[in-house]
Coordinates of C-alpha atoms in Angstrom, one line a residue:
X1 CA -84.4 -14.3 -23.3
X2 CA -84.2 -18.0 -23.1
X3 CA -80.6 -17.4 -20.6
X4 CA -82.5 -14.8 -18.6
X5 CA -85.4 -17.2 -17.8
X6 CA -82.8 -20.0 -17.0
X7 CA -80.9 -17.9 -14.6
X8 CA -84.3 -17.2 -12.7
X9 CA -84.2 -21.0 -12.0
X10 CA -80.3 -21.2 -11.6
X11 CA -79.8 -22.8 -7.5
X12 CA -77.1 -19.7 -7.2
X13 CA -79.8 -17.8 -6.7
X14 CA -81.6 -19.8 -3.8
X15 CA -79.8 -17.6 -1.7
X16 CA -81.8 -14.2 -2.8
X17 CA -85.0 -15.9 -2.6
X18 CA -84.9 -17.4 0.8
X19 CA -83.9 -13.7 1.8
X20 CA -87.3 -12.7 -0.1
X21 CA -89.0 -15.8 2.0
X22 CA -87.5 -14.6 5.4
X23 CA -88.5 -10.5 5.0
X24 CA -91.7 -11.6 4.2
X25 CA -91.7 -14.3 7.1
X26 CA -90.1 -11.4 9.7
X27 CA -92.6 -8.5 8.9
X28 CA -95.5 -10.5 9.7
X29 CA -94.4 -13.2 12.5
X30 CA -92.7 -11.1 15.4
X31 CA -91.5 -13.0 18.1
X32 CA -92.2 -11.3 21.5
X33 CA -88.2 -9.7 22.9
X34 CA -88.8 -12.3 26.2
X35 CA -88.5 -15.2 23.6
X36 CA -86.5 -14.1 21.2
X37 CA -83.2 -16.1 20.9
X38 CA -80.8 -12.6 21.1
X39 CA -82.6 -11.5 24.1
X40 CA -80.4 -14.2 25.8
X41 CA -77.7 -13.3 24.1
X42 CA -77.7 -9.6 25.4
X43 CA -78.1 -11.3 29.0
X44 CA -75.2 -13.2 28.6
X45 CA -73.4 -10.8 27.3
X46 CA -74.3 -8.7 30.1
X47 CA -73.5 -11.5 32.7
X48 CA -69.7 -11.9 30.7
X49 CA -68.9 -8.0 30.9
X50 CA -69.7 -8.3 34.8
X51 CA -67.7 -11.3 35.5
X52 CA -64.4 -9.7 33.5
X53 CA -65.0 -6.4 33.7
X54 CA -66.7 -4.9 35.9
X55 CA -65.3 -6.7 39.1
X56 CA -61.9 -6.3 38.1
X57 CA -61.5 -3.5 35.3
X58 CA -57.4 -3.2 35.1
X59 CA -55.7 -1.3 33.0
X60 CA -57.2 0.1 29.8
X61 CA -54.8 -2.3 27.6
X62 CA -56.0 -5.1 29.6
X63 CA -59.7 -3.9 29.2
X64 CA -59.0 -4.1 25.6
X65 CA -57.6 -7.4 25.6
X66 CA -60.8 -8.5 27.5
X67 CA -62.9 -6.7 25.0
X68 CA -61.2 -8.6 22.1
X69 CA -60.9 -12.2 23.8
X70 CA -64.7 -12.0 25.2
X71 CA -66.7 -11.9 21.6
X72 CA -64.5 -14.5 20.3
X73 CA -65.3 -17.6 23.7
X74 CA -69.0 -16.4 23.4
X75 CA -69.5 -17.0 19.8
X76 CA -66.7 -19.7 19.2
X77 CA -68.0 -22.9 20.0
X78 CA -71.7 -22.2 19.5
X79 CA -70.8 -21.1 15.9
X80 CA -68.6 -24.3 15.3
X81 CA -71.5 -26.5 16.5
X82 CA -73.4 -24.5 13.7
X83 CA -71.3 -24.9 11.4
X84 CA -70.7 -28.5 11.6
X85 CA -74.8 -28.8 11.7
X86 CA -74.9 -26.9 8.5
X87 CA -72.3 -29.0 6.9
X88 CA -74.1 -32.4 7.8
X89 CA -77.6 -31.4 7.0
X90 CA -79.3 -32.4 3.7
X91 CA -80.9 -29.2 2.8
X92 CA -78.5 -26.3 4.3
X93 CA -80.4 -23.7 2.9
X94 CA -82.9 -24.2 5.2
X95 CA -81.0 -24.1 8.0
X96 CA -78.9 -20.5 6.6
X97 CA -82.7 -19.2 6.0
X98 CA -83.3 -20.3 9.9
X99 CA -79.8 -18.1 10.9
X100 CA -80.9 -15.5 8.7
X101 CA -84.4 -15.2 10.6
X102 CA -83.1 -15.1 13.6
X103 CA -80.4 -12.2 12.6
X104 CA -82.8 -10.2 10.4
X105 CA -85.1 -8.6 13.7
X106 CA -85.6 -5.1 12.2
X107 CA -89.8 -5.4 12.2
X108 CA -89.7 -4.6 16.2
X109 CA -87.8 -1.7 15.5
X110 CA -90.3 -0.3 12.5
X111 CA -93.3 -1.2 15.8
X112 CA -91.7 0.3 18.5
X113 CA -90.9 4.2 16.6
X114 CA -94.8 3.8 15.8
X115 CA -95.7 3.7 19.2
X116 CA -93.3 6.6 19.1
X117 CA -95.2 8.6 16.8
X118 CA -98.7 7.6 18.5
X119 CA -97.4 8.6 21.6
X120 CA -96.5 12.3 20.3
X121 CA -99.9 12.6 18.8
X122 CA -101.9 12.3 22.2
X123 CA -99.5 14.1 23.9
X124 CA -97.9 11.2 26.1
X125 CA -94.6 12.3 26.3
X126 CA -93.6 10.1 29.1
X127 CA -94.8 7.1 27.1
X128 CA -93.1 8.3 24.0
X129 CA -89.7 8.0 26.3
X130 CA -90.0 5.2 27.8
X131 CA -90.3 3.8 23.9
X132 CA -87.7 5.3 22.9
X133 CA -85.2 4.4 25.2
X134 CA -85.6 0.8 24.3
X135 CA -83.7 1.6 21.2
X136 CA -81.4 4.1 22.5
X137 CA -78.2 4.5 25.3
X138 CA -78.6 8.5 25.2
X139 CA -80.3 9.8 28.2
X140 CA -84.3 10.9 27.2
X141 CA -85.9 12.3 30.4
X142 CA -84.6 16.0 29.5
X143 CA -85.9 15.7 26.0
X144 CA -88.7 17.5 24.2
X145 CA -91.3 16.0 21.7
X146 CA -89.1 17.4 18.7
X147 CA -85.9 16.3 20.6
X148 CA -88.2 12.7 20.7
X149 CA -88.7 12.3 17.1
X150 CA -85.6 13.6 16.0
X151 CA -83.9 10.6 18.1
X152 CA -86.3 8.1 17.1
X153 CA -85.8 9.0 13.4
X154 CA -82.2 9.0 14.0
X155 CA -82.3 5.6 15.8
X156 CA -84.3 4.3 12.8
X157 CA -81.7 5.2 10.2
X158 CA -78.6 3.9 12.0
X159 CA -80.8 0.5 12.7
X160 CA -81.8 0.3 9.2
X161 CA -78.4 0.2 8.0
X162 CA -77.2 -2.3 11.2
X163 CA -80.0 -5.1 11.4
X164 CA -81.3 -4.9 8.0
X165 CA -79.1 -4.0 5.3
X166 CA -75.6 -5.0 6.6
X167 CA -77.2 -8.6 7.7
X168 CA -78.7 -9.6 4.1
X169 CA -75.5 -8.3 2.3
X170 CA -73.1 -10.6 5.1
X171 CA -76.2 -13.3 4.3
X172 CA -75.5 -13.3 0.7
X173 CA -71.9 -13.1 1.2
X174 CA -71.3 -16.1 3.7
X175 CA -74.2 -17.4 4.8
X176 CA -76.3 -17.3 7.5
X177 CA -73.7 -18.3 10.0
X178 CA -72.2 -14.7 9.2
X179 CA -75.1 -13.3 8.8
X180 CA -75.9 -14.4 12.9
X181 CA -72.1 -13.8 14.0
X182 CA -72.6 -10.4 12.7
X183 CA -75.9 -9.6 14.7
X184 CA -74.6 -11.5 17.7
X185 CA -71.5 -8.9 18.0
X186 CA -73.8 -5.8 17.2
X187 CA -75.7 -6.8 20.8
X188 CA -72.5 -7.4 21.9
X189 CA -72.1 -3.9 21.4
X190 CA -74.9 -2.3 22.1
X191 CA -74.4 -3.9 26.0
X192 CA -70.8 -3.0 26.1
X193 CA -71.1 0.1 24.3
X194 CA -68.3 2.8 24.4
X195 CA -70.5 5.6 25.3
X196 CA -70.9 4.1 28.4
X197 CA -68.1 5.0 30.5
X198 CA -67.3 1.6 32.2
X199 CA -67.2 0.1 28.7
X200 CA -64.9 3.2 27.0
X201 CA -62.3 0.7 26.9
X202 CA -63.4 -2.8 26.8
X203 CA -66.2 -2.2 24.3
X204 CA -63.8 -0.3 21.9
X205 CA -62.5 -3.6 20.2
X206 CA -66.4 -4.9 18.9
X207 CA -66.6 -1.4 17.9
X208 CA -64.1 -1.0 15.8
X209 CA -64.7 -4.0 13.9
X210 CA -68.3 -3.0 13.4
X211 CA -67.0 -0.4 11.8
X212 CA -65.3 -1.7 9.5
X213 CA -67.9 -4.6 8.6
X214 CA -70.8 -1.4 8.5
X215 CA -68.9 0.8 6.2
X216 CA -69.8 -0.4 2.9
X217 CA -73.7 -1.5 3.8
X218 CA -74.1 1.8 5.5
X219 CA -73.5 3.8 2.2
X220 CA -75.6 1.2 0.2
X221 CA -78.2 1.8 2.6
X222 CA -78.5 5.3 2.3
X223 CA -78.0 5.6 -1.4
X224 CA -81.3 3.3 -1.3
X225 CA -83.0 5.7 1.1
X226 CA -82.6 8.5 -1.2
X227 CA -83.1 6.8 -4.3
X228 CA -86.9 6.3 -3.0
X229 CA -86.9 9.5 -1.0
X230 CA -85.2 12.4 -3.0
X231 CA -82.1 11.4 -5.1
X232 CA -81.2 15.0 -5.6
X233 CA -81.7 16.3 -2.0
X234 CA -79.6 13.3 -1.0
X235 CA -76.8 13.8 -3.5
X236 CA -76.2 17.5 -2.9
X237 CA -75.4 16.2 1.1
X238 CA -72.3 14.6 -0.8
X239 CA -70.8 17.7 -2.0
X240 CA -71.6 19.7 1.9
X241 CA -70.6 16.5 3.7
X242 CA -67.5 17.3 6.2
X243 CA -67.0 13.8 7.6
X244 CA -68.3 11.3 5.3
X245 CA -65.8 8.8 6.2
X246 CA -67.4 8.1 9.2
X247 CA -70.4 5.8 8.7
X248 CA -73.0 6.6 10.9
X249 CA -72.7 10.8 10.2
X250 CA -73.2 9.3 6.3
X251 CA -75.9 7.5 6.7
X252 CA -77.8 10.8 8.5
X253 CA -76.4 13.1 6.3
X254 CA -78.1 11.5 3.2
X255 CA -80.8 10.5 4.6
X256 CA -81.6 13.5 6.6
X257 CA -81.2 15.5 3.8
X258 CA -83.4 13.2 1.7
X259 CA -86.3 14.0 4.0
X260 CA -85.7 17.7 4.7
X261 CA -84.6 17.4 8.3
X262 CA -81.4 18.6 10.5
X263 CA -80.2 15.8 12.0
X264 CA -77.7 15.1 14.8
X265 CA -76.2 18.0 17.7
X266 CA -75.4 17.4 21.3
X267 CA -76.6 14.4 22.6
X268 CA -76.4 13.4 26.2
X269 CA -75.3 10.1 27.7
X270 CA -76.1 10.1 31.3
X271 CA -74.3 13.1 32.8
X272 CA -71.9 13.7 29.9
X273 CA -73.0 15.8 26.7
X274 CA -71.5 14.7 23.7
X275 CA -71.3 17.5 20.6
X276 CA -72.3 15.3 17.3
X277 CA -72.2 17.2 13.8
X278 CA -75.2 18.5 12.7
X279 CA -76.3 17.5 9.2
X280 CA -78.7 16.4 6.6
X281 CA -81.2 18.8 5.7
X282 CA -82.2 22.5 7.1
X283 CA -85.5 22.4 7.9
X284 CA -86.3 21.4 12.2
X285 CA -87.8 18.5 13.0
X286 CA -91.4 18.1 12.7
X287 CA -93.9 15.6 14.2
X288 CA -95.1 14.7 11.0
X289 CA -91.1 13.9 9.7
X290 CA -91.1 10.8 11.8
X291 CA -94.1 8.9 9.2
X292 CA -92.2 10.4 6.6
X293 CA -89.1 8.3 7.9
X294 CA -90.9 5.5 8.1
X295 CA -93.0 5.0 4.8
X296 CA -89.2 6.1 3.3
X297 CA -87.6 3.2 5.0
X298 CA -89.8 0.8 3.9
X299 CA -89.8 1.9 0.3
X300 CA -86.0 2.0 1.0
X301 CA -86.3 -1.6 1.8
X302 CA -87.4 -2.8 -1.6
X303 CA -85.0 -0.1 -3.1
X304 CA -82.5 -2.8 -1.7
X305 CA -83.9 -5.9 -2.1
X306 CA -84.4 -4.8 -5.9
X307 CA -80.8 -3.8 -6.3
X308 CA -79.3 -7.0 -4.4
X309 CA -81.6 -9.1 -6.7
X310 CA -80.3 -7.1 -10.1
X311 CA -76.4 -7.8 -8.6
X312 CA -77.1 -11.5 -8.1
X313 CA -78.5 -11.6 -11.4
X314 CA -75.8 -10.1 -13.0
X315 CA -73.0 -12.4 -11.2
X316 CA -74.9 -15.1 -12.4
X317 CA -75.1 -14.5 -15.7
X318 CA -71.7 -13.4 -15.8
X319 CA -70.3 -16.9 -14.4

């Protein structure tokens, strides 16, 4: 008992409770998108692709070459300077709790599918679009108010995973200079996404290493989902599950059969329709579902928190 109490003091785990500090901080001090710190980082990003790309596209190994060498100038000497602020400071925690704020902006996301759902409710369907396609590159105009929620819920599961889960494990991994890096290239990639057919090449790069960063958060994520949601309704998508490899039909698969819901199908970006796997549960989408996605995101996020504190626990008592 005595060990268990010391460990609760132990400075290795300063770490989980500045993440505790910074959730708390992030759900209830939202910085408006004009002033937020990765708004700018979009526009440059944005500003970049035009300069390399766009004017002069060449050949699609030389887009990829582009796509490679352009994360790494943005985020190079800006991260050094970081890092050498870090090193220097007194307390450094501070400063990786500062990184980690700044990384961790999932509470705008939790806002915006509200609006969502108030929207559908009075019937403003154009509204309800218009929020949506802040957090989506799929075209919306053509869609219906079932089409609407089952993109919003989508869009909240994939984000859950990407700028809330994946950036508090790369936090308690290496810091909040990772933690930042990370977020950095996922806006990288959402302006230079693939989908988009000027970007098919020169975004594939960033998107690949996403990938590979994601995989493991994006299954911890939805094994916390369904843990609060429906364990057994989320297991039993393990066992039907025809591309579970691939992260993002994972993450919907689980957590769309947690809820209940048929997730995914044809999805249009711009003029060209894209045929996604259907998955997760059986049941259409219903108004009501996207609440349900909600309240079982946020009990999803203490479903994590709670595990990542029992895992830095048990490292710490093991070492």
């Amino acid at each position: 008992m005595n060990l268990l109490i010391d460990q609760f003091g132990s400075i290795n785990l300063l770490p989980l409770y500045s993440v505790l500090i910074v959730v708390l901080i992030e759900r209830h001090l939202t910085l408006a998108d004009k002033f937020h710190p990765l708004t700018f980082a979009k526009l440059v990003a944005l500003r970049v692709a035009y300069k390399v790309h766009s004017k002069n596209p060449g050949t699609p190994l030389q887009q990829m070459i582009a796509g490679t060498l352009a994360p790494i100038v943005l985020l190079s000497p800006f991260m050094l300077l970081l890092a050498v602020l870090i090193y220097l400071s007194e307390y450094p925690i501070f400063f990786d709790s500062l990184l980690l704020l700044l990384a961790l902006r999932f509470t705008p996301v939790m806002m915006r599918i509200k609006k969502v759902e108030r929207c559908l409710k009075t019937n403003k369907k154009t509204l309800a679009k218009q929020h949506l396609q802040t957090l989506v590159l799929r075209e919306t105009a053509q869609l219906s108010p079932f089409g609407i929620a089952k993109a919003a819920i989508e869009s909240l599961m994939l984000r859950f995973a990407a700028q809330f889960c994946c950036v508090i494990v790369l936090y308690l991994v290496g810091g909040g200079l990772l933690a930042l890096s990370y977020r950095l290239l996922f806006e990288f990639s959402q302006c230079w996404h693939t989908k988009q057919g000027s970007y098919a090449y020169f975004g594939k790069p960033i998107r690949l290493c996403l990938a590979l960063i994601l995989w493991l958060p994006a299954r911890i994520t939805a094994l916390c989902f369904i843990i609060g949601q429906n364990i057994s309704q989320g297991l039993r998508a393990l066992t039907q599950g025809k591309n579970l490899l691939c992260s993002r039909y994972f993450v919907l698969s689980l957590q769309g059969a947690a809820l209940g819901v048929e997730l995914g199908g044809p999805v249009f970006y711009g003029d060209n329709k894209v045929r996604l796997a259907k998955c997760g549960g059986t049941r259409p989408i219903a108004l009501e579902d996207l609440n349900r996605a909600l309240n079982g995101i946020k009990k999803a996020q203490w479903v994590f928190l709670t595990l990542c504190f029992i895992a830095c626990l048990l490292l710490n008592i093991e070492t």
